[in-house]
């Protein structure tokens, strides 16, 4: 690993503008890191030639002063974002070899601002998973290991490739997506910062859909400032996405270091779940203390419908997914397995193209939308969703500015540890994060310390709608207060 | 859509509508779901063109092909067209409506679902006044109108062992107009669809072109003994002409009556009409019916607009056929039937008004309906391609009214204008076609005929109906230019009858 990969995004940006380094040097260093880290399986496709061409163009713009806010910054792109002329798979066999003729809105904005693409990052198939083990292209290994152990750990999911690549210094930041925790949980598992912005803040156009009413794009970065810088380029109204919201994008970086004095932080008692490890409880208490020390007012709040969130989420998300994934039928693009007739072609293609977890969720989603079950499942889940949203609205109406919770119920677990188990156990990873998607709110996961085994643990801040700035300033307080964790030992290069 | 499911049965039984079976009379109950293609430049949720007749797959956007990550964005013009149509159907306009996904697999349905409006349609209940015959008017109530996407087209005739898909139609906006089961005969159904088409053509919201598939209908038919509860219905899918709609209803009613009279029962099912064989046959039964798993489309926000939007569209509406017909009857003194014929197409009504402008309206109506329409039909032309323009026919009508030319001459003149064109007044002047009203000239001819035919004079005095022969002779001698009334009067005076 070279020094250049040890810069933060903000440092690299400033060094580029000051012409202390070139985009080509910076990109080359990261290409080297990517190539050396294939053991992590973080990338599905590496695009070094494209990266160098983009870096050279960035150097030109840096030279003539026409550079954008991310000029020359090498990034990894979650393989759920469609990238023009670069294979986009969503981690699925059914899209293997699919090369879009179009670029997602969010990545277009990153390239508009000068960023450089290193390649496409591994993920759980169609973003369905919490460990990155459902990818057709194999599990991603976390760069972190338990102290004194060589056992491979999961980086979390579904944005496991993004989190692992950022944590291992393979890129300065990465795009990710979050439907039930897929940015925040892997960020927490890898000691990185991940923010899921308010629903509608980023365009979904060109991002392979999982559950349309829950999906949101967001960045994973190594610190709060870097994530704020990325957020500014990723956010914005898009007339091509009817659910995107037309409001100005603030300069989020300015929120870093803003005082949180007088802010009211709610602590929801319902997030103290059964079986939560004392470590997590202690971490939470520590976070409360840091925010209080910074001048915030801490109040106990109640979000009474929290316990219904996970079951309701696992109805709504699969329902939408079952419909969103109907287009992968072998007719127009992607995998096609021949059959005697059209029905057999559908069956063979989808049986071969989708992995087990995706098939499971399509089955659940189809079931809950079926005649006779719709009211009992889908409709009730939607009502619960309304109630969850109201819980948050009530808290905010009572003066709460943000809510502090643990990001995950535990630290990262081992690859294969939960694969054979009841899928519910895997789903429980999202217990603290799904409520935020159900309510469409912004949420940020920020590293707060290490477990007794030396693994990263994160806290989550949940904000008011479109108050990403508030989250950045509060997360930055936690970041400043938390002990500096050492990088994982480089065992992969 | 489900018809016949509430107490919808409001029409009194009309014995004239009953059809006879082997064991007694039966009543047909019918409701229609008309699929009308919205007139718009681009599709319901994408910017691709809707133009008909292009090379296969040349009007397909990424959204229409359901590429990964693509999202629908509503086309505001299609919304306006649906609202205009709703206003034309005197229907309730819903200021908030929602889009739902109707899920099923088919190769010409790229998304794997059709975006439609299931729970909350953009237009609610309305009604259409339908002239079934010159003497009978009925009201067909509208249940709802909703917006939805059309599917693409599967092509099975391009290769012996492959099917092809053309997505040009995929995503084109359709309005599904659902009637209540207020229709009692094939004739009523034809008249209803014709009227719907007239209204939409006036509004410019659907061109009603059946050859291009712009108007299709799903026909729900059941039969019952007069006075009994509604029977089990069958739905005949995708009937694509007004004539076939009528045939399908008749054939299906007959089929159901035969089954019921044989002691059988009707299975609720979806059927297809085969015009070649004149029969309907089952497509799929209830057991294999799709479960469409409707749910709100999370990619689209509820469709909301305010009163000002609706009122703006209302202010821009043209005069609709019912209003126009009433005005024609009131202002021009036309009979209901004639007025109805003239307003059936906006172009005809406009043409008539141009012909009648400043001239005798009844003569104008008579000439437009009988001479012009007759000739256009015969030659397969339309008002737009008519060789005789409104101002030309107006001039002819004026010369008839002022007795400058006789009716017979007028027909000759119409023929000349049709084939050669030209200013009718100039033609009459140049060719000496002016009606002879000069009593001296007529008298000379009358005298000549009387003198030459003393025997006929005697007969005519005995039998005054012989007068017609004398009139004919005088007209012949004057080359048809004599004013028939003047000839009549003069002959009567001379013959003393």
PDB file of C-alpha atoms in Angstrom, chain A residues 68-286:
ATOM      1  CA  UNK A  68     -15.083  20.031 -10.376  1.00  0.00           C
ATOM      2  CA  UNK A  69     -15.470  19.355  -6.655  1.00  0.00           C
ATOM      3  CA  UNK A  70     -14.419  15.693  -7.006  1.00  0.00           C
ATOM      4  CA  UNK A  71     -11.810  16.177  -9.691  1.00  0.00           C
ATOM      5  CA  UNK A  72      -9.430  13.229  -9.862  1.00  0.00           C
ATOM      6  CA  UNK A  73     -10.914  11.340  -6.895  1.00  0.00           C
ATOM      7  CA  UNK A  74     -10.881   7.546  -7.478  1.00  0.00           C
ATOM      8  CA  UNK A  75     -14.122   5.876  -6.420  1.00  0.00           C
ATOM      9  CA  UNK A  76     -15.648   2.419  -6.458  1.00  0.00           C
ATOM     10  CA  UNK A  77     -19.170   1.995  -7.761  1.00  0.00           C
ATOM     11  CA  UNK A  78     -21.580  -0.524  -6.310  1.00  0.00           C
ATOM     12  CA  UNK A  79     -22.568  -2.851  -9.134  1.00  0.00           C
ATOM     13  CA  UNK A  80     -26.206  -1.903  -8.701  1.00  0.00           C
ATOM     14  CA  UNK A  81     -25.558   1.399 -10.505  1.00  0.00           C
ATOM     15  CA  UNK A  82     -25.834   1.141 -14.282  1.00  0.00           C
ATOM     16  CA  UNK A  83     -22.629   2.344 -15.898  1.00  0.00           C
ATOM     17  CA  UNK A  84     -22.468   3.030 -19.610  1.00  0.00           C
ATOM     18  CA  UNK A  85     -20.356   0.489 -21.494  1.00  0.00           C
ATOM     19  CA  UNK A  86     -19.320  -1.237 -18.255  1.00  0.00           C
ATOM     20  CA  UNK A  87     -20.929  -4.520 -17.210  1.00  0.00           C
ATOM     21  CA  UNK A  88     -23.616  -4.084 -14.571  1.00  0.00           C
ATOM     22  CA  UNK A  89     -24.808  -7.254 -12.843  1.00  0.00           C
ATOM     23  CA  UNK A  90     -26.523  -6.379  -9.544  1.00  0.00           C
ATOM     24  CA  UNK A  91     -24.477  -9.327  -8.261  1.00  0.00           C
ATOM     25  CA  UNK A  92     -26.713 -11.701 -10.179  1.00  0.00           C
ATOM     26  CA  UNK A  93     -26.079 -14.419 -12.745  1.00  0.00           C
ATOM     27  CA  UNK A  94     -29.218 -13.281 -14.556  1.00  0.00           C
ATOM     28  CA  UNK A  95     -27.530  -9.994 -15.502  1.00  0.00           C
ATOM     29  CA  UNK A  96     -24.070 -11.436 -16.058  1.00  0.00           C
ATOM     30  CA  UNK A  97     -22.644  -9.856 -19.202  1.00  0.00           C
ATOM     31  CA  UNK A  98     -25.232  -7.073 -19.280  1.00  0.00           C
ATOM     32  CA  UNK A  99     -23.619  -3.832 -20.470  1.00  0.00           C
ATOM     33  CA  UNK A 100     -25.879  -0.781 -20.140  1.00  0.00           C
ATOM     34  CA  UNK A 101     -26.013   1.839 -22.868  1.00  0.00           C
ATOM     35  CA  UNK A 102     -26.765   4.434 -20.209  1.00  0.00           C
ATOM     36  CA  UNK A 103     -25.301   5.884 -17.023  1.00  0.00           C
ATOM     37  CA  UNK A 104     -27.215   6.213 -13.755  1.00  0.00           C
ATOM     38  CA  UNK A 105     -28.017   9.761 -12.712  1.00  0.00           C
ATOM     39  CA  UNK A 106     -25.978   9.543  -9.503  1.00  0.00           C
ATOM     40  CA  UNK A 107     -22.820   8.244 -11.198  1.00  0.00           C
ATOM     41  CA  UNK A 108     -23.300  10.795 -14.014  1.00  0.00           C
ATOM     42  CA  UNK A 109     -23.175  13.491 -11.355  1.00  0.00           C
ATOM     43  CA  UNK A 110     -19.987  12.032  -9.874  1.00  0.00           C
ATOM     44  CA  UNK A 111     -18.285  12.005 -13.293  1.00  0.00           C
ATOM     45  CA  UNK A 112     -19.627  15.502 -13.975  1.00  0.00           C
ATOM     46  CA  UNK A 113     -17.815  16.601 -10.808  1.00  0.00           C
ATOM     47  CA  UNK A 114     -14.572  14.977 -11.940  1.00  0.00           C
ATOM     48  CA  UNK A 115     -14.512  11.649 -10.071  1.00  0.00           C
ATOM     49  CA  UNK A 116     -12.657   8.624 -11.474  1.00  0.00           C
ATOM     50  CA  UNK A 117     -14.148   5.121 -11.646  1.00  0.00           C
ATOM     51  CA  UNK A 118     -11.953   2.249 -10.480  1.00  0.00           C
ATOM     52  CA  UNK A 119     -14.524  -0.461 -11.114  1.00  0.00           C
ATOM     53  CA  UNK A 120     -17.752  -2.091 -10.038  1.00  0.00           C
ATOM     54  CA  UNK A 121     -18.118  -3.293  -6.468  1.00  0.00           C
ATOM     55  CA  UNK A 122     -19.482  -6.595  -5.297  1.00  0.00           C
ATOM     56  CA  UNK A 123     -22.788  -6.763  -3.451  1.00  0.00           C
ATOM     57  CA  UNK A 124     -25.458  -9.141  -2.313  1.00  0.00           C
ATOM     58  CA  UNK A 125     -27.531 -10.311  -5.287  1.00  0.00           C
ATOM     59  CA  UNK A 126     -29.990  -7.540  -6.154  1.00  0.00           C
ATOM     60  CA  UNK A 127     -28.932  -5.948  -2.841  1.00  0.00           C
ATOM     61  CA  UNK A 128     -30.755  -8.694  -0.936  1.00  0.00           C
ATOM     62  CA  UNK A 129     -28.597  -9.657   1.976  1.00  0.00           C
ATOM     63  CA  UNK A 130     -26.753  -8.438   5.049  1.00  0.00           C
ATOM     64  CA  UNK A 131     -23.429 -10.221   4.604  1.00  0.00           C
ATOM     65  CA  UNK A 132     -22.529 -10.011   0.910  1.00  0.00           C
ATOM     66  CA  UNK A 133     -22.724 -13.791   0.794  1.00  0.00           C
ATOM     67  CA  UNK A 134     -25.613 -13.933  -1.698  1.00  0.00           C
ATOM     68  CA  UNK A 135     -23.569 -12.485  -4.562  1.00  0.00           C
ATOM     69  CA  UNK A 136     -23.277 -14.705  -7.618  1.00  0.00           C
ATOM     70  CA  UNK A 137     -19.686 -13.509  -7.791  1.00  0.00           C
ATOM     71  CA  UNK A 138     -18.782 -14.859  -4.384  1.00  0.00           C
ATOM     72  CA  UNK A 139     -18.649 -13.493  -0.865  1.00  0.00           C
ATOM     73  CA  UNK A 140     -16.634 -10.394  -0.069  1.00  0.00           C
ATOM     74  CA  UNK A 141     -14.125 -10.760   2.746  1.00  0.00           C
ATOM     75  CA  UNK A 142     -13.909  -7.981   5.279  1.00  0.00           C
ATOM     76  CA  UNK A 143     -10.427  -6.491   5.652  1.00  0.00           C
ATOM     77  CA  UNK A 144     -11.051  -6.758   9.399  1.00  0.00           C
ATOM     78  CA  UNK A 145     -10.351  -9.889  11.411  1.00  0.00           C
ATOM     79  CA  UNK A 146     -11.003 -10.755  15.020  1.00  0.00           C
ATOM     80  CA  UNK A 147      -7.973 -10.240  17.178  1.00  0.00           C
ATOM     81  CA  UNK A 148      -5.845 -13.335  17.020  1.00  0.00           C
ATOM     82  CA  UNK A 149      -7.972 -15.052  14.406  1.00  0.00           C
ATOM     83  CA  UNK A 150      -7.575 -15.651  10.686  1.00  0.00           C
ATOM     84  CA  UNK A 151     -11.237 -16.495  10.180  1.00  0.00           C
ATOM     85  CA  UNK A 152     -12.747 -14.567   7.290  1.00  0.00           C
ATOM     86  CA  UNK A 153     -15.476 -12.183   8.340  1.00  0.00           C
ATOM     87  CA  UNK A 154     -18.330 -10.688   6.359  1.00  0.00           C
ATOM     88  CA  UNK A 155     -18.142  -6.974   5.545  1.00  0.00           C
ATOM     89  CA  UNK A 156     -21.915  -6.733   5.957  1.00  0.00           C
ATOM     90  CA  UNK A 157     -24.311  -6.168   3.124  1.00  0.00           C
ATOM     91  CA  UNK A 158     -25.632  -5.528   0.768  1.00  0.00           C
ATOM     92  CA  UNK A 159     -22.982  -2.869   0.055  1.00  0.00           C
ATOM     93  CA  UNK A 160     -20.259  -5.233   1.246  1.00  0.00           C
ATOM     94  CA  UNK A 161     -17.916  -4.571  -1.655  1.00  0.00           C
ATOM     95  CA  UNK A 162     -18.241  -0.830  -1.102  1.00  0.00           C
ATOM     96  CA  UNK A 163     -17.536  -1.048   2.630  1.00  0.00           C
ATOM     97  CA  UNK A 164     -14.632  -3.485   2.245  1.00  0.00           C
ATOM     98  CA  UNK A 165     -13.011  -1.451  -0.557  1.00  0.00           C
ATOM     99  CA  UNK A 166     -13.233   1.783   1.411  1.00  0.00           C
ATOM    100  CA  UNK A 167     -12.024   0.185   4.649  1.00  0.00           C
ATOM    101  CA  UNK A 168      -9.095  -1.482   2.855  1.00  0.00           C
ATOM    102  CA  UNK A 169      -8.077   1.807   1.189  1.00  0.00           C
ATOM    103  CA  UNK A 170      -8.769   0.510  -2.312  1.00  0.00           C
ATOM    104  CA  UNK A 171     -10.683   3.694  -3.118  1.00  0.00           C
ATOM    105  CA  UNK A 172     -11.278   7.055  -1.453  1.00  0.00           C
ATOM    106  CA  UNK A 173     -15.000   6.488  -1.305  1.00  0.00           C
ATOM    107  CA  UNK A 174     -17.707   4.370  -2.837  1.00  0.00           C
ATOM    108  CA  UNK A 175     -21.291   4.544  -3.871  1.00  0.00           C
ATOM    109  CA  UNK A 176     -23.709   2.278  -2.070  1.00  0.00           C
ATOM    110  CA  UNK A 177     -27.447   1.806  -1.736  1.00  0.00           C
ATOM    111  CA  UNK A 178     -29.648   1.217   1.256  1.00  0.00           C
ATOM    112  CA  UNK A 179     -33.060  -0.460   1.252  1.00  0.00           C
ATOM    113  CA  UNK A 180     -33.145  -1.721   4.836  1.00  0.00           C
ATOM    114  CA  UNK A 181     -29.661  -0.966   6.128  1.00  0.00           C
ATOM    115  CA  UNK A 182     -27.405  -1.868   3.208  1.00  0.00           C
ATOM    116  CA  UNK A 183     -25.229   1.240   3.616  1.00  0.00           C
ATOM    117  CA  UNK A 184     -25.261   1.613   7.391  1.00  0.00           C
ATOM    118  CA  UNK A 185     -24.772  -2.013   8.460  1.00  0.00           C
ATOM    119  CA  UNK A 186     -21.670  -2.690   6.300  1.00  0.00           C
ATOM    120  CA  UNK A 187     -20.282   0.725   7.284  1.00  0.00           C
ATOM    121  CA  UNK A 188     -20.691  -0.261  10.931  1.00  0.00           C
ATOM    122  CA  UNK A 189     -19.065  -3.665  10.312  1.00  0.00           C
ATOM    123  CA  UNK A 190     -16.031  -2.142   8.590  1.00  0.00           C
ATOM    124  CA  UNK A 191     -15.412   0.983  10.646  1.00  0.00           C
ATOM    125  CA  UNK A 192     -16.463   3.301   7.838  1.00  0.00           C
ATOM    126  CA  UNK A 193     -19.058   6.060   7.599  1.00  0.00           C
ATOM    127  CA  UNK A 194     -22.225   5.382   5.617  1.00  0.00           C
ATOM    128  CA  UNK A 195     -25.185   7.674   5.146  1.00  0.00           C
ATOM    129  CA  UNK A 196     -28.559   6.808   3.729  1.00  0.00           C
ATOM    130  CA  UNK A 197     -30.078  10.171   2.853  1.00  0.00           C
ATOM    131  CA  UNK A 198     -33.768  11.064   2.950  1.00  0.00           C
ATOM    132  CA  UNK A 199     -35.892   9.150   0.437  1.00  0.00           C
ATOM    133  CA  UNK A 200     -36.015  11.317  -2.689  1.00  0.00           C
ATOM    134  CA  UNK A 201     -32.703  13.079  -2.019  1.00  0.00           C
ATOM    135  CA  UNK A 202     -30.820  11.055  -4.655  1.00  0.00           C
ATOM    136  CA  UNK A 203     -32.191   9.941  -7.979  1.00  0.00           C
ATOM    137  CA  UNK A 204     -32.916   6.236  -8.337  1.00  0.00           C
ATOM    138  CA  UNK A 205     -32.743   6.472 -12.142  1.00  0.00           C
ATOM    139  CA  UNK A 206     -30.321   3.926 -13.480  1.00  0.00           C
ATOM    140  CA  UNK A 207     -29.936   2.050 -10.207  1.00  0.00           C
ATOM    141  CA  UNK A 208     -31.221  -1.532 -10.455  1.00  0.00           C
ATOM    142  CA  UNK A 209     -34.387  -1.517  -8.356  1.00  0.00           C
ATOM    143  CA  UNK A 210     -34.831  -3.777  -5.345  1.00  0.00           C
ATOM    144  CA  UNK A 211     -37.727  -2.184  -3.416  1.00  0.00           C
ATOM    145  CA  UNK A 212     -38.589   1.115  -5.043  1.00  0.00           C
ATOM    146  CA  UNK A 213     -40.258   2.784  -2.063  1.00  0.00           C
ATOM    147  CA  UNK A 214     -37.272   2.029   0.193  1.00  0.00           C
ATOM    148  CA  UNK A 215     -34.192   2.174  -2.066  1.00  0.00           C
ATOM    149  CA  UNK A 216     -31.882   5.160  -1.659  1.00  0.00           C
ATOM    150  CA  UNK A 217     -28.388   5.864  -2.905  1.00  0.00           C
ATOM    151  CA  UNK A 218     -25.691   7.097  -0.566  1.00  0.00           C
ATOM    152  CA  UNK A 219     -21.925   7.060  -0.057  1.00  0.00           C
ATOM    153  CA  UNK A 220     -19.584   5.031   2.098  1.00  0.00           C
ATOM    154  CA  UNK A 221     -16.364   6.823   3.044  1.00  0.00           C
ATOM    155  CA  UNK A 222     -13.650   6.637   5.642  1.00  0.00           C
ATOM    156  CA  UNK A 223     -14.787   9.666   7.602  1.00  0.00           C
ATOM    157  CA  UNK A 224     -17.722  12.007   8.003  1.00  0.00           C
ATOM    158  CA  UNK A 225     -16.224  14.843   5.981  1.00  0.00           C
ATOM    159  CA  UNK A 226     -15.493  12.580   3.033  1.00  0.00           C
ATOM    160  CA  UNK A 227     -19.040  11.248   3.075  1.00  0.00           C
ATOM    161  CA  UNK A 228     -20.397  14.812   3.177  1.00  0.00           C
ATOM    162  CA  UNK A 229     -18.283  15.714   0.139  1.00  0.00           C
ATOM    163  CA  UNK A 230     -19.592  12.701  -1.804  1.00  0.00           C
ATOM    164  CA  UNK A 231     -23.166  13.304  -0.687  1.00  0.00           C
ATOM    165  CA  UNK A 232     -23.173  16.758  -2.264  1.00  0.00           C
ATOM    166  CA  UNK A 233     -22.336  15.348  -5.684  1.00  0.00           C
ATOM    167  CA  UNK A 234     -24.711  12.396  -5.429  1.00  0.00           C
ATOM    168  CA  UNK A 235     -27.776  14.336  -4.255  1.00  0.00           C
ATOM    169  CA  UNK A 236     -30.130  16.353  -6.398  1.00  0.00           C
ATOM    170  CA  UNK A 237     -33.460  16.450  -8.158  1.00  0.00           C
ATOM    171  CA  UNK A 238     -33.912  14.323 -11.248  1.00  0.00           C
ATOM    172  CA  UNK A 239     -36.946  14.815 -13.481  1.00  0.00           C
ATOM    173  CA  UNK A 240     -36.447  11.204 -14.613  1.00  0.00           C
ATOM    174  CA  UNK A 241     -37.296   9.932 -11.105  1.00  0.00           C
ATOM    175  CA  UNK A 242     -40.847  10.893 -10.084  1.00  0.00           C
ATOM    176  CA  UNK A 243     -40.012  10.240  -6.431  1.00  0.00           C
ATOM    177  CA  UNK A 244     -36.952  12.482  -6.325  1.00  0.00           C
ATOM    178  CA  UNK A 245     -37.432  15.763  -4.511  1.00  0.00           C
ATOM    179  CA  UNK A 246     -36.761  19.185  -5.964  1.00  0.00           C
ATOM    180  CA  UNK A 247     -34.918  21.142  -3.309  1.00  0.00           C
ATOM    181  CA  UNK A 248     -31.491  22.721  -3.251  1.00  0.00           C
ATOM    182  CA  UNK A 249     -28.466  20.610  -2.326  1.00  0.00           C
ATOM    183  CA  UNK A 250     -26.535  22.236   0.512  1.00  0.00           C
ATOM    184  CA  UNK A 251     -22.771  22.189   0.812  1.00  0.00           C
ATOM    185  CA  UNK A 252     -22.808  19.380   3.369  1.00  0.00           C
ATOM    186  CA  UNK A 253     -19.138  19.759   4.168  1.00  0.00           C
ATOM    187  CA  UNK A 254     -19.899  23.056   5.890  1.00  0.00           C
ATOM    188  CA  UNK A 255     -21.878  21.131   8.496  1.00  0.00           C
ATOM    189  CA  UNK A 256     -18.719  19.412   9.737  1.00  0.00           C
ATOM    190  CA  UNK A 257     -17.547  21.064  12.937  1.00  0.00           C
ATOM    191  CA  UNK A 258     -20.785  23.003  13.458  1.00  0.00           C
ATOM    192  CA  UNK A 259     -21.705  23.146  17.103  1.00  0.00           C
ATOM    193  CA  UNK A 260     -24.461  20.811  18.239  1.00  0.00           C
ATOM    194  CA  UNK A 261     -25.009  22.780  21.400  1.00  0.00           C
ATOM    195  CA  UNK A 262     -28.685  22.897  22.291  1.00  0.00           C
ATOM    196  CA  UNK A 263     -29.596  20.105  19.889  1.00  0.00           C
ATOM    197  CA  UNK A 264     -31.991  17.564  21.317  1.00  0.00           C
ATOM    198  CA  UNK A 265     -31.055  13.929  20.868  1.00  0.00           C
ATOM    199  CA  UNK A 266     -33.747  11.305  21.414  1.00  0.00           C
ATOM    200  CA  UNK A 267     -32.895   7.906  22.841  1.00  0.00           C
ATOM    201  CA  UNK A 268     -35.618   5.407  21.896  1.00  0.00           C
ATOM    202  CA  UNK A 269     -36.183   2.815  24.581  1.00  0.00           C
ATOM    203  CA  UNK A 270     -37.558   0.317  22.037  1.00  0.00           C
ATOM    204  CA  UNK A 271     -34.096  -0.065  20.517  1.00  0.00           C
ATOM    205  CA  UNK A 272     -32.901  -1.825  23.641  1.00  0.00           C
ATOM    206  CA  UNK A 273     -33.695  -5.234  22.182  1.00  0.00           C
ATOM    207  CA  UNK A 274     -33.529  -8.644  23.821  1.00  0.00           C
ATOM    208  CA  UNK A 275     -30.196 -10.321  23.528  1.00  0.00           C
ATOM    209  CA  UNK A 276     -28.328  -7.162  22.626  1.00  0.00           C
ATOM    210  CA  UNK A 277     -24.735  -7.537  23.724  1.00  0.00           C
ATOM    211  CA  UNK A 278     -23.588  -5.488  26.715  1.00  0.00           C
ATOM    212  CA  UNK A 279     -20.845  -4.136  24.461  1.00  0.00           C
ATOM    213  CA  UNK A 280     -23.398  -2.545  22.197  1.00  0.00           C
ATOM    214  CA  UNK A 281     -25.298  -1.168  25.173  1.00  0.00           C
ATOM    215  CA  UNK A 282     -22.083   0.303  26.556  1.00  0.00           C
ATOM    216  CA  UNK A 283     -21.210   1.812  23.188  1.00  0.00           C
ATOM    217  CA  UNK A 284     -24.610   3.429  23.027  1.00  0.00           C
ATOM    218  CA  UNK A 285     -24.173   4.918  26.493  1.00  0.00           C
ATOM    219  CA  UNK A 286     -20.765   6.184  25.451  1.00  0.00           C
TER     220      UNK A 286
END
